[in-house]
mmCIF file with all atom_site columns, C-alpha atoms in Angstrom:
data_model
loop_
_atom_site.group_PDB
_atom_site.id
_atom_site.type_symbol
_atom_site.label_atom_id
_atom_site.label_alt_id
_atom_site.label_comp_id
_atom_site.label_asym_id
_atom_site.label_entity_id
_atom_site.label_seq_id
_atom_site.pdbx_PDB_ins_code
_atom_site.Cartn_x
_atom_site.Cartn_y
_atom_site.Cartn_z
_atom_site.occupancy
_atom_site.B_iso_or_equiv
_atom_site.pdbx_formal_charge
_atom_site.auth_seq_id
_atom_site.auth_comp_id
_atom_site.auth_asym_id
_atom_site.auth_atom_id
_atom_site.pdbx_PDB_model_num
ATOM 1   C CA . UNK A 1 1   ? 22.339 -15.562 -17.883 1.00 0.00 ? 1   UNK A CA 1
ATOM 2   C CA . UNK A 1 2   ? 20.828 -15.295 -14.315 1.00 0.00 ? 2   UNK A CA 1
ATOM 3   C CA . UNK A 1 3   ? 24.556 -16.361 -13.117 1.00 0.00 ? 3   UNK A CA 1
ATOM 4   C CA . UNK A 1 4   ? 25.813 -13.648 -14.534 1.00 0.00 ? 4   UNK A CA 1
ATOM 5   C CA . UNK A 1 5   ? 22.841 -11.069 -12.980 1.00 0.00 ? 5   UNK A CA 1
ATOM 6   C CA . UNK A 1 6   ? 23.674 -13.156 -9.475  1.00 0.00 ? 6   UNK A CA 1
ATOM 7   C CA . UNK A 1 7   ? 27.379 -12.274 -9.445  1.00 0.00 ? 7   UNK A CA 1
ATOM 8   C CA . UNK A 1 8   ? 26.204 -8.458  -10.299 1.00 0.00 ? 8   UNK A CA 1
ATOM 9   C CA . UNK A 1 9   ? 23.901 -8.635  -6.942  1.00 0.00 ? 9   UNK A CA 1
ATOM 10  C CA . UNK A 1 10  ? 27.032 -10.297 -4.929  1.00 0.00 ? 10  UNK A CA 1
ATOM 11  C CA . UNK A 1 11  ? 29.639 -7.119  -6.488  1.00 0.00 ? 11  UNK A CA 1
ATOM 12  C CA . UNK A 1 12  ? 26.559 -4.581  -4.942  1.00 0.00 ? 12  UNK A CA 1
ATOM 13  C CA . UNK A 1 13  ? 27.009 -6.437  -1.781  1.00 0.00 ? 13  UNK A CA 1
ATOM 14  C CA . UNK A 1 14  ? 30.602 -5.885  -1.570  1.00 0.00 ? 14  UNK A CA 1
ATOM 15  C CA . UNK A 1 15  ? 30.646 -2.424  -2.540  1.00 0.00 ? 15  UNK A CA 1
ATOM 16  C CA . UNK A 1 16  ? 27.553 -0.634  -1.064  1.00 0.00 ? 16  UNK A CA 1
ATOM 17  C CA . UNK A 1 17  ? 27.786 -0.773  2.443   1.00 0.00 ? 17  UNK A CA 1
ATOM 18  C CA . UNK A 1 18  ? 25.070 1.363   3.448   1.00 0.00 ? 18  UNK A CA 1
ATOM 19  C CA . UNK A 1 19  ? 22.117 0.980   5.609   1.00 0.00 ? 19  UNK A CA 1
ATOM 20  C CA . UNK A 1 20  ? 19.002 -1.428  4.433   1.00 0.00 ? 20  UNK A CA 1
ATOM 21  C CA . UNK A 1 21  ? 16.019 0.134   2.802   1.00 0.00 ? 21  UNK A CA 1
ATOM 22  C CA . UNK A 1 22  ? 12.717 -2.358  2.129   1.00 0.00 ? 22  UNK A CA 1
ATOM 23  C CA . UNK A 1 23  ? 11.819 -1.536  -1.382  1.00 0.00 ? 23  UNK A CA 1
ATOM 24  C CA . UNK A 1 24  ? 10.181 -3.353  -3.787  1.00 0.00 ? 24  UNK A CA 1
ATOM 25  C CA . UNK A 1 25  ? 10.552 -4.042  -7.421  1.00 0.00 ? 25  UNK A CA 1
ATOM 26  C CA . UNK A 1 26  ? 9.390  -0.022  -8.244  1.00 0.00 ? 26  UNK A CA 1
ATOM 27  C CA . UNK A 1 27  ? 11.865 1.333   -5.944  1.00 0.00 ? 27  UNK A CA 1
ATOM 28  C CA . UNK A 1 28  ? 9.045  2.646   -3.458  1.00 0.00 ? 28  UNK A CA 1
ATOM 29  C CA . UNK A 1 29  ? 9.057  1.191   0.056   1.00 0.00 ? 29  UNK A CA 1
ATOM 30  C CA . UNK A 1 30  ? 6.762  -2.048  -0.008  1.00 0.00 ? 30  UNK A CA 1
ATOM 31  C CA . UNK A 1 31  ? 6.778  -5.377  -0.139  1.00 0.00 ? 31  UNK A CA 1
ATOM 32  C CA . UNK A 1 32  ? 8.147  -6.976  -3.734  1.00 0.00 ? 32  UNK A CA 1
ATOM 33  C CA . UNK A 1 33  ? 5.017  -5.578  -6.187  1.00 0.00 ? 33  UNK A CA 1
ATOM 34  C CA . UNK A 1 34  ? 3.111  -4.708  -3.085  1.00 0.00 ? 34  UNK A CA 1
ATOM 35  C CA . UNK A 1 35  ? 2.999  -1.164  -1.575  1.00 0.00 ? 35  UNK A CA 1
ATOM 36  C CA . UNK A 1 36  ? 2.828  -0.658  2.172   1.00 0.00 ? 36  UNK A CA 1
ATOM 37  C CA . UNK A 1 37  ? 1.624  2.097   4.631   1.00 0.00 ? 37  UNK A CA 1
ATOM 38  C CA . UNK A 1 38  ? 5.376  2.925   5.197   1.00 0.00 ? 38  UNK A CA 1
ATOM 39  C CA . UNK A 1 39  ? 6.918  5.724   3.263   1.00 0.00 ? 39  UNK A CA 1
ATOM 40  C CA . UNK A 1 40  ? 10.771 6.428   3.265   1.00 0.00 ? 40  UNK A CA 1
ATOM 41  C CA . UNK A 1 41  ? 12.193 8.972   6.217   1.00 0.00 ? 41  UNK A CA 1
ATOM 42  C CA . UNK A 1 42  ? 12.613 12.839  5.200   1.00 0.00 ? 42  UNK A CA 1
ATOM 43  C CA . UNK A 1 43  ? 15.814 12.950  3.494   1.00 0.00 ? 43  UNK A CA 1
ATOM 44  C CA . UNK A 1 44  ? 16.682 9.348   2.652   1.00 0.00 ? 44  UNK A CA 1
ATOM 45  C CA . UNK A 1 45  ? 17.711 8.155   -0.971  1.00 0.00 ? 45  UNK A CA 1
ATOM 46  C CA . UNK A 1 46  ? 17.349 4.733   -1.746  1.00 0.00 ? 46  UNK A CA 1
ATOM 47  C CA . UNK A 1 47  ? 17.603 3.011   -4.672  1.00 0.00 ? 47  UNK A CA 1
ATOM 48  C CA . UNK A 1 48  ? 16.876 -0.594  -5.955  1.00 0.00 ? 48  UNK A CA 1
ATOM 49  C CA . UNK A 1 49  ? 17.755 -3.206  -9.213  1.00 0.00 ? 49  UNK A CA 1
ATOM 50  C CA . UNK A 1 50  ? 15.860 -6.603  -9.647  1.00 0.00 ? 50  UNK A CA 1
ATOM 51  C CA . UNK A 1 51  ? 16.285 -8.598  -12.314 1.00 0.00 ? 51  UNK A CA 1
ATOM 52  C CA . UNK A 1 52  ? 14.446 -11.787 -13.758 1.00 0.00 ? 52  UNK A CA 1
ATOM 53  C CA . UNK A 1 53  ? 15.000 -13.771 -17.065 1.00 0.00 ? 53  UNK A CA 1
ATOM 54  C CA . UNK A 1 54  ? 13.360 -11.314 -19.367 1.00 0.00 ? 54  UNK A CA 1
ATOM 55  C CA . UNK A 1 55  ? 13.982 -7.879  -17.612 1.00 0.00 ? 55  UNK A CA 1
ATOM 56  C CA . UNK A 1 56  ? 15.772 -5.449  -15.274 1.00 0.00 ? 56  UNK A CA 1
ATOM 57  C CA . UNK A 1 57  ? 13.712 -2.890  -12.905 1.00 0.00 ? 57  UNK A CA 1
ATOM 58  C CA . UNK A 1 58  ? 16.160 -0.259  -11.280 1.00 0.00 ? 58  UNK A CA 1
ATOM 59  C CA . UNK A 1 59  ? 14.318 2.004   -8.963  1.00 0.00 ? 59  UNK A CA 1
ATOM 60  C CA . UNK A 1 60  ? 15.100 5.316   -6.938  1.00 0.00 ? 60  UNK A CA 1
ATOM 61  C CA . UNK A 1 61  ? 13.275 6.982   -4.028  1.00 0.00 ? 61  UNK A CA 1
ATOM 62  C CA . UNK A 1 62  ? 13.137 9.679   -1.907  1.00 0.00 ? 62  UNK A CA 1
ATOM 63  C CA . UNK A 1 63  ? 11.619 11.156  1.691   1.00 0.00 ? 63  UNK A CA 1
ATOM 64  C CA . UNK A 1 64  ? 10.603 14.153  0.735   1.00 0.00 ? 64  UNK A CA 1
ATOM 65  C CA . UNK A 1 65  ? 8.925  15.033  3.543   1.00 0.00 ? 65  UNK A CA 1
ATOM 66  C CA . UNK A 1 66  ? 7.967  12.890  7.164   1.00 0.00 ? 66  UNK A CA 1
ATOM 67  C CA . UNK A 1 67  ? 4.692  11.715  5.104   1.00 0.00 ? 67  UNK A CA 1
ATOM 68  C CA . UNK A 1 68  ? 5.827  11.732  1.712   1.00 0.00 ? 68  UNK A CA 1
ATOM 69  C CA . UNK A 1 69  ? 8.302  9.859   -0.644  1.00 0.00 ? 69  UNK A CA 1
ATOM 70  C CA . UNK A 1 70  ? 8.649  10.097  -4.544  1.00 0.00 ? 70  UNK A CA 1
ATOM 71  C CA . UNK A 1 71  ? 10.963 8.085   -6.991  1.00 0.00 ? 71  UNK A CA 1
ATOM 72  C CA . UNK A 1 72  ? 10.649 6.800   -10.503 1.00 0.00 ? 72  UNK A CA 1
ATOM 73  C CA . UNK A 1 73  ? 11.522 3.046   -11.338 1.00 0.00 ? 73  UNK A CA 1
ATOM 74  C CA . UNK A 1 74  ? 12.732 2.304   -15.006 1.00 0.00 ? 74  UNK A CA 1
ATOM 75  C CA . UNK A 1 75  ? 12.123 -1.167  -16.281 1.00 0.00 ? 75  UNK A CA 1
ATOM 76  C CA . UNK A 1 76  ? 14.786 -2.603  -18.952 1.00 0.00 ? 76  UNK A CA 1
ATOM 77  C CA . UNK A 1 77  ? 13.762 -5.259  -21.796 1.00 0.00 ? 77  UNK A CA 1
ATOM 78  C CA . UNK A 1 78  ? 16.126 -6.419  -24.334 1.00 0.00 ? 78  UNK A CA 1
ATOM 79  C CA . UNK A 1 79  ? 18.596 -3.451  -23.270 1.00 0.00 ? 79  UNK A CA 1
ATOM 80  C CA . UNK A 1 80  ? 16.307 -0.938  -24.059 1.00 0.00 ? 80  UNK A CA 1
ATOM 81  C CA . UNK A 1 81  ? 13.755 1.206   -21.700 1.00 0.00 ? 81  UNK A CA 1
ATOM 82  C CA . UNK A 1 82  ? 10.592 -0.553  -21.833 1.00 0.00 ? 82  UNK A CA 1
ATOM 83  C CA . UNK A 1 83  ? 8.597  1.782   -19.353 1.00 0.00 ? 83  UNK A CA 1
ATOM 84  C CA . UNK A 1 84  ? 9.162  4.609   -17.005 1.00 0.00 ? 84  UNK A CA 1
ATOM 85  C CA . UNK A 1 85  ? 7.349  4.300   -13.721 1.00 0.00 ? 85  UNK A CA 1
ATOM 86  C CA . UNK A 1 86  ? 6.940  7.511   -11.710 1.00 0.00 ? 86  UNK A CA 1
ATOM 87  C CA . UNK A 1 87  ? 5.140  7.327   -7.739  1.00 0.00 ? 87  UNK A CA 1
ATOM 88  C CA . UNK A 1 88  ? 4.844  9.691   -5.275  1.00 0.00 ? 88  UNK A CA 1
ATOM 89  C CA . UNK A 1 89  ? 3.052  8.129   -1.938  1.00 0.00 ? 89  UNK A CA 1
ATOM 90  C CA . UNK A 1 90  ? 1.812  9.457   1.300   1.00 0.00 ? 90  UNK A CA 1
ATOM 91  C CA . UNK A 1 91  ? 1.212  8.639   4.584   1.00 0.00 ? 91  UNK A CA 1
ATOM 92  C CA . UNK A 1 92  ? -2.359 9.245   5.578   1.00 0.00 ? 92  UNK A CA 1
ATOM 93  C CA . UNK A 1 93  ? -2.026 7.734   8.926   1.00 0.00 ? 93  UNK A CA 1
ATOM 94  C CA . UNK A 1 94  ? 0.819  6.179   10.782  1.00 0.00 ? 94  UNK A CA 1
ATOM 95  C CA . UNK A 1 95  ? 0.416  2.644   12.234  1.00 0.00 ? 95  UNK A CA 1
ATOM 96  C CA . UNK A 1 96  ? -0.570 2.578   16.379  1.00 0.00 ? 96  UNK A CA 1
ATOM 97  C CA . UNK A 1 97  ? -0.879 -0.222  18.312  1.00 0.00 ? 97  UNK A CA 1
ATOM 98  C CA . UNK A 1 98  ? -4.815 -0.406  17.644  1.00 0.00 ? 98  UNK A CA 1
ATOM 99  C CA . UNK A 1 99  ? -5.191 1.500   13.885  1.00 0.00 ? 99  UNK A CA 1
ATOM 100 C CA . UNK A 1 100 ? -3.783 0.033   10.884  1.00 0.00 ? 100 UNK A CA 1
ATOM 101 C CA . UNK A 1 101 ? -1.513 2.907   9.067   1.00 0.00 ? 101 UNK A CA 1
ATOM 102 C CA . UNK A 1 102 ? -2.868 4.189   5.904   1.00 0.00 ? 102 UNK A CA 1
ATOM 103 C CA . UNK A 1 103 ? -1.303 5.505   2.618   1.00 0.00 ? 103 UNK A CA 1
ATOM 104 C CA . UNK A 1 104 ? -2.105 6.542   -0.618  1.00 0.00 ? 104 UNK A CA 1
ATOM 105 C CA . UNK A 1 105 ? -0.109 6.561   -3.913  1.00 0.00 ? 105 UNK A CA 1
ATOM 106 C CA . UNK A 1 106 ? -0.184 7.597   -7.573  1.00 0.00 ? 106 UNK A CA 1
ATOM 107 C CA . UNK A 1 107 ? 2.030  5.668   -10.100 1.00 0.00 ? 107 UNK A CA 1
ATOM 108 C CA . UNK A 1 108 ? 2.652  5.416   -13.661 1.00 0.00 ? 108 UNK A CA 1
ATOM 109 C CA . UNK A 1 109 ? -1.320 4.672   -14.860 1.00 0.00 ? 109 UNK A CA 1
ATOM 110 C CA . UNK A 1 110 ? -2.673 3.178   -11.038 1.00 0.00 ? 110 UNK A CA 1
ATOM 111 C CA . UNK A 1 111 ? -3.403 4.843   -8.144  1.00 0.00 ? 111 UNK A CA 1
ATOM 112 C CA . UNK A 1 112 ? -4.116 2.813   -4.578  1.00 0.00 ? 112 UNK A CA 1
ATOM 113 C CA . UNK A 1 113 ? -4.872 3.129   -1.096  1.00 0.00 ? 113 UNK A CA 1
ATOM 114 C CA . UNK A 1 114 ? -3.151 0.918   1.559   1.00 0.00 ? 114 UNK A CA 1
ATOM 115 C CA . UNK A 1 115 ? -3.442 -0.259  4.980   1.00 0.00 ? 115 UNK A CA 1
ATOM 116 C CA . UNK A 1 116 ? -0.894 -1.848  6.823   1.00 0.00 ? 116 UNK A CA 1
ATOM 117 C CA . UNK A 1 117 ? -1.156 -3.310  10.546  1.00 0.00 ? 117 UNK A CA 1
ATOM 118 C CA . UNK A 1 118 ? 0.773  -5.690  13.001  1.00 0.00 ? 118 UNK A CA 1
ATOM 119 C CA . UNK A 1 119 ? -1.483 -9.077  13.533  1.00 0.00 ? 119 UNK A CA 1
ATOM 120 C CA . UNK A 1 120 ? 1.033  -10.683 16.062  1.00 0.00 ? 120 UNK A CA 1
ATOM 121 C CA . UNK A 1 121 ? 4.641  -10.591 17.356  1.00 0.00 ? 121 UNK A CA 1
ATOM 122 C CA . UNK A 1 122 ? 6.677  -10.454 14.255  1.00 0.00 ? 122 UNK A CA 1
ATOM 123 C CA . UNK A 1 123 ? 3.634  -10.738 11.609  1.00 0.00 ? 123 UNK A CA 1
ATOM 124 C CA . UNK A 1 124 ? 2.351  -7.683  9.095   1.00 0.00 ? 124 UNK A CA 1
ATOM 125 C CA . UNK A 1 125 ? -0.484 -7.818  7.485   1.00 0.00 ? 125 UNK A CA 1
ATOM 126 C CA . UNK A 1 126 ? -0.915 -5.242  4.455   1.00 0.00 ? 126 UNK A CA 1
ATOM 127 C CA . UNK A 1 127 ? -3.982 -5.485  2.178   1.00 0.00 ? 127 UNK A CA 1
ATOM 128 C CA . UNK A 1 128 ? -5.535 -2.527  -1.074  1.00 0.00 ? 128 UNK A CA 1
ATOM 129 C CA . UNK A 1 129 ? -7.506 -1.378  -3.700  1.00 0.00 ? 129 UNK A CA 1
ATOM 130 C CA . UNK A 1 130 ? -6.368 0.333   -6.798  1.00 0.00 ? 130 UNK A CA 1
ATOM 131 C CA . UNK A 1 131 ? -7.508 1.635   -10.340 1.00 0.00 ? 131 UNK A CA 1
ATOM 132 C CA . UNK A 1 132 ? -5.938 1.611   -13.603 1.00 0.00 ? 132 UNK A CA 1
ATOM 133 C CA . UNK A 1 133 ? -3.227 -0.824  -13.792 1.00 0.00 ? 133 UNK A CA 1
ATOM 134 C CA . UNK A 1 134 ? -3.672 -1.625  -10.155 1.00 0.00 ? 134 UNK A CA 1
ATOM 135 C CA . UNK A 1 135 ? -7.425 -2.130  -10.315 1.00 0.00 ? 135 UNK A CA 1
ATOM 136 C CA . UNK A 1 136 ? -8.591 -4.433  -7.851  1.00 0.00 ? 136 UNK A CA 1
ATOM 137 C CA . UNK A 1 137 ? -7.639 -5.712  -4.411  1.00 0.00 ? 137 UNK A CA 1
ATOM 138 C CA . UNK A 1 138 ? -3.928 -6.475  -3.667  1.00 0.00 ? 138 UNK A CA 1
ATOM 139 C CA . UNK A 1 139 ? -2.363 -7.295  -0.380  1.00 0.00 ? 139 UNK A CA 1
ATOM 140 C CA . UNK A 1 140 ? 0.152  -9.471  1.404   1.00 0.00 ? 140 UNK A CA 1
ATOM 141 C CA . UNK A 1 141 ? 2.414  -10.169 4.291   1.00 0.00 ? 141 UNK A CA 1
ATOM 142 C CA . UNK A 1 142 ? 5.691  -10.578 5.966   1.00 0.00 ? 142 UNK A CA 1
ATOM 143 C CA . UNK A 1 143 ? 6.933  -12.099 9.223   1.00 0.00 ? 143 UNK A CA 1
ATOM 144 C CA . UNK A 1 144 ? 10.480 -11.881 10.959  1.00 0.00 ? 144 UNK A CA 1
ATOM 145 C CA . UNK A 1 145 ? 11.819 -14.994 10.966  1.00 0.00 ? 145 UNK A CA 1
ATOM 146 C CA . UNK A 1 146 ? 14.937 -13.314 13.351  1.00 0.00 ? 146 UNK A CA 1
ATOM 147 C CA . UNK A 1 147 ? 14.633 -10.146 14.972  1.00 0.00 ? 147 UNK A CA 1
ATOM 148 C CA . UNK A 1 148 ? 17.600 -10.352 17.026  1.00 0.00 ? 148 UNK A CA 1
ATOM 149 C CA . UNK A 1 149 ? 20.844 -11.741 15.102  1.00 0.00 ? 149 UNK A CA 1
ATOM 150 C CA . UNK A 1 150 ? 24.282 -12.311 16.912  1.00 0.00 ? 150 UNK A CA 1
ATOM 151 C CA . UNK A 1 151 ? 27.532 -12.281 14.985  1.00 0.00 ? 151 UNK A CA 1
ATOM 152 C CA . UNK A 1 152 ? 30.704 -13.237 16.720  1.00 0.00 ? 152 UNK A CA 1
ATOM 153 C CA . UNK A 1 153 ? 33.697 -11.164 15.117  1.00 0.00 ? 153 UNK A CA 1
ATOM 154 C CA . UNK A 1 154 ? 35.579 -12.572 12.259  1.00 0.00 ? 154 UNK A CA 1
ATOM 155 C CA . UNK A 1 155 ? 32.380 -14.277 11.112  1.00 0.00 ? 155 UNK A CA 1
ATOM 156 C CA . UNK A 1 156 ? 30.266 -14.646 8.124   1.00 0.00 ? 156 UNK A CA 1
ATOM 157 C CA . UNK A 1 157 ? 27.224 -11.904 9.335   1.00 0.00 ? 157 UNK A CA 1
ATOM 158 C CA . UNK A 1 158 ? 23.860 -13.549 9.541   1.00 0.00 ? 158 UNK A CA 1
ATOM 159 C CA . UNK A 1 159 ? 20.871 -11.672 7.921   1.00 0.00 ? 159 UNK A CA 1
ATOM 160 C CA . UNK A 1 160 ? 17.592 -10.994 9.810   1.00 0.00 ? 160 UNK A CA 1
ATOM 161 C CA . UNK A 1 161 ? 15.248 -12.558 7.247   1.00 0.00 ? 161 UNK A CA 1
ATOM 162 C CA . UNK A 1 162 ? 11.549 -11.250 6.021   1.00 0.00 ? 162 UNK A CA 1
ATOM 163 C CA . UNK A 1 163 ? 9.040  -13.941 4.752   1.00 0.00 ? 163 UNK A CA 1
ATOM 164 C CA . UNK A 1 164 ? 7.065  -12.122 2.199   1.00 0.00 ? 164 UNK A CA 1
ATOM 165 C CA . UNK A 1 165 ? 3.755  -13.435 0.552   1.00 0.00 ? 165 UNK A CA 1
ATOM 166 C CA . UNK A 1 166 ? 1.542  -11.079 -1.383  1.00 0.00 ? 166 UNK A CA 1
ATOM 167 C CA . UNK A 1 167 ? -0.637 -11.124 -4.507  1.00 0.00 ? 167 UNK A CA 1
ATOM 168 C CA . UNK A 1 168 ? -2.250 -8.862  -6.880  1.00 0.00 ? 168 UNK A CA 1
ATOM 169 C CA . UNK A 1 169 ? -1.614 -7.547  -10.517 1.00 0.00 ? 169 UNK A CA 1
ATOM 170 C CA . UNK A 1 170 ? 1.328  -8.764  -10.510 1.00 0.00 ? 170 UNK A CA 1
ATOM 171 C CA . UNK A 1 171 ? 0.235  -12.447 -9.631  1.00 0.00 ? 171 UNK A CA 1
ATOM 172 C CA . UNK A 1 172 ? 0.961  -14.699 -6.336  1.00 0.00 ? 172 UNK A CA 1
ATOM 173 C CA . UNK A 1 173 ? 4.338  -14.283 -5.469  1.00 0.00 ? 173 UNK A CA 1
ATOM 174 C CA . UNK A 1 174 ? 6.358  -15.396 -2.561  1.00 0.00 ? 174 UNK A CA 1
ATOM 175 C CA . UNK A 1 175 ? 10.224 -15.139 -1.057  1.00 0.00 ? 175 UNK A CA 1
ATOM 176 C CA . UNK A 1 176 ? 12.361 -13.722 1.374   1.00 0.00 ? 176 UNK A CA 1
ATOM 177 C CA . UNK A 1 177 ? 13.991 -10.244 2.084   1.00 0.00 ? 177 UNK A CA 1
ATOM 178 C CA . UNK A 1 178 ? 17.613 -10.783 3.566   1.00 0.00 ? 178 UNK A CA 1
ATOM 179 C CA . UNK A 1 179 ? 18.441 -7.408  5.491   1.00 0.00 ? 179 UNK A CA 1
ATOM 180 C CA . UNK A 1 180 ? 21.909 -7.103  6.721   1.00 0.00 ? 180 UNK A CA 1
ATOM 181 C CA . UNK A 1 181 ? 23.582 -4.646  9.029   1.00 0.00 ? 181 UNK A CA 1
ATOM 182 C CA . UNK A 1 182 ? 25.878 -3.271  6.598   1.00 0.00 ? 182 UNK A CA 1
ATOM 183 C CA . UNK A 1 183 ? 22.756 -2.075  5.270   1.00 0.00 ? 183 UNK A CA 1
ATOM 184 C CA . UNK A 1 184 ? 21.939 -3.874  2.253   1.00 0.00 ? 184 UNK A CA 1
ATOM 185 C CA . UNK A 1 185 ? 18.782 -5.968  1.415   1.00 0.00 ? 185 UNK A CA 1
ATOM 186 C CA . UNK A 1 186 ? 18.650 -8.481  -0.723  1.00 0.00 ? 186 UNK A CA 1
ATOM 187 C CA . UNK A 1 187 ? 15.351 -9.549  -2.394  1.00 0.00 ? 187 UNK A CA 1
ATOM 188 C CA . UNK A 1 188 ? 14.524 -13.377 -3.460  1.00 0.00 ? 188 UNK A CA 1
ATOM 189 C CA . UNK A 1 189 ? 11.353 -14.061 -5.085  1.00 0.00 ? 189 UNK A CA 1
ATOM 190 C CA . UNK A 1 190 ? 8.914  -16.079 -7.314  1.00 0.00 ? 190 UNK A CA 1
ATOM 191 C CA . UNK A 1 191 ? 6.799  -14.015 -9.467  1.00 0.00 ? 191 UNK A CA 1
ATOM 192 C CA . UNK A 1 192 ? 3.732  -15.674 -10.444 1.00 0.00 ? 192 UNK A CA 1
ATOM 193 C CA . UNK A 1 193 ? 5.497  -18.709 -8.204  1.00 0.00 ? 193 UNK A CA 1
ATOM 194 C CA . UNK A 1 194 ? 7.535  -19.824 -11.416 1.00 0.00 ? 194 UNK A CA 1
ATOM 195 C CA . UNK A 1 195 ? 9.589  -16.774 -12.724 1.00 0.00 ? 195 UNK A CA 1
ATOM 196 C CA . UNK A 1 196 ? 12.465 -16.037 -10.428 1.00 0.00 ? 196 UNK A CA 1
ATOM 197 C CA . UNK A 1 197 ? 13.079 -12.586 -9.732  1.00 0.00 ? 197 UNK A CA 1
ATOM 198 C CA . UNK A 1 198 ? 16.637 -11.497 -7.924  1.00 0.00 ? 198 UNK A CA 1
ATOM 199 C CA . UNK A 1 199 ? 16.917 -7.974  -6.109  1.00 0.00 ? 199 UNK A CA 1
ATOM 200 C CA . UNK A 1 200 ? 18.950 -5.665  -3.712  1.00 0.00 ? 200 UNK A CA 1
ATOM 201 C CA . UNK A 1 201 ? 18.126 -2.033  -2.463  1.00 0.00 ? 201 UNK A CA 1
ATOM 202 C CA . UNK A 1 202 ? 20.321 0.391   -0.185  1.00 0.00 ? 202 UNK A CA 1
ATOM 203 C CA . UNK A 1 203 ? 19.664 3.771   1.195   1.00 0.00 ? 203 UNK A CA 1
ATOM 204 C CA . UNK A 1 204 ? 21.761 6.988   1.622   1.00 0.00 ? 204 UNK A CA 1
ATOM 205 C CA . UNK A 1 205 ? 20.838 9.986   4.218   1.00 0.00 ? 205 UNK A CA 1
ATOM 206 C CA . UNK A 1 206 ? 21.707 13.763  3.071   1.00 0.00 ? 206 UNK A CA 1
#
């Protein structure tokens, strides 16, 4: 069954071209369950489809404004709609080199706040709190394997790869984000560290 979900992910690939947007299994910009600080630029549409063994989660999003995204994400379960996820997030503060950046959101029954803040060269460290079915602390982190990536022409194009560990109400869960130029990512992750969740997410400007 996840074969078949795989070959799905590779057709995107092929026929979405467009450049990479880092959302997460809701369709707003974050880590895998894990919002960020970031929000989506003014007048950018992305959207996003993960699948695992017992569902599919297909997101959209939207910069509504510099500070502001919205989206909904619609999780699948048995072929019919098992819940409708709504956010809207803003940007309280953008990230400097010495202040963490700072947003807050508002999703389907949760609402959080967020920092997020570079610890070293190539490391992000993003840690919250939330209530209602975010209650409690969440947080995480990602690091760059490969900032710069050469392709030679005529060659299979090499991703620049994201290590991503976070935890929360959605368990400990760790994989990679595989962003390439063409503008596609590709999510690969263990939810819980034993259900394995497969992903991709693009983005349009208007």
């Amino acid at each position: 069954m996840l074969t078949k979900r795989i070959a799905l992910i590779l057709l995107l690939v092929t026929l979405l071209p467009v450049p990479a947007l880092g959302s997460g299994v809701s369709g707003s910009t974050g880590l895998f369950h894990t919002p960020t600080a970031d929000v989506m630029p003014v007048g950018v549409l992305g959207a996003s489809i993960h699948f695992s063994e017992d569902w599919i989660t297909a997101g959209i999003g939207y910069g509504l404004l510099d500070v502001l995204e919205i989206g909904t994400a619609v999780r699948l379960k048995g072929g019919a709609v098992a819940q409708v996820h709504p956010f809207i997030k803003g940007q309280i503060l953008r990230e400097t080199r010495n202040e963490p950046g700072v947003a807050a959101g508002i999703e389907r029954n949760a609402a959080y706040v967020v920092l997020s803040k570079s610890l070293a060269p190539l490391l992000r460290g993003h840690a919250g709190v939330g209530i209602g079915e975010r209650a409690g602390l969440f947080g995480g982190f990602s690091y760059l394997v490969n900032p710069v990536v050469q392709s030679r022409p005529g060659s299979l194009e090499a991703p620049r790869i994201l290590l991503v560990g976070e935890f929360g109400g959605a368990g400990l869960n760790a994989g990679a984000r595989l962003s390439f130029a063409q503008g596609l990512d590709i999510n690969v992750f263990l939810r819980n560290l034993s259900e394995a969740t497969l992903g991709a997410s693009w983005r349009t400007r208007f």
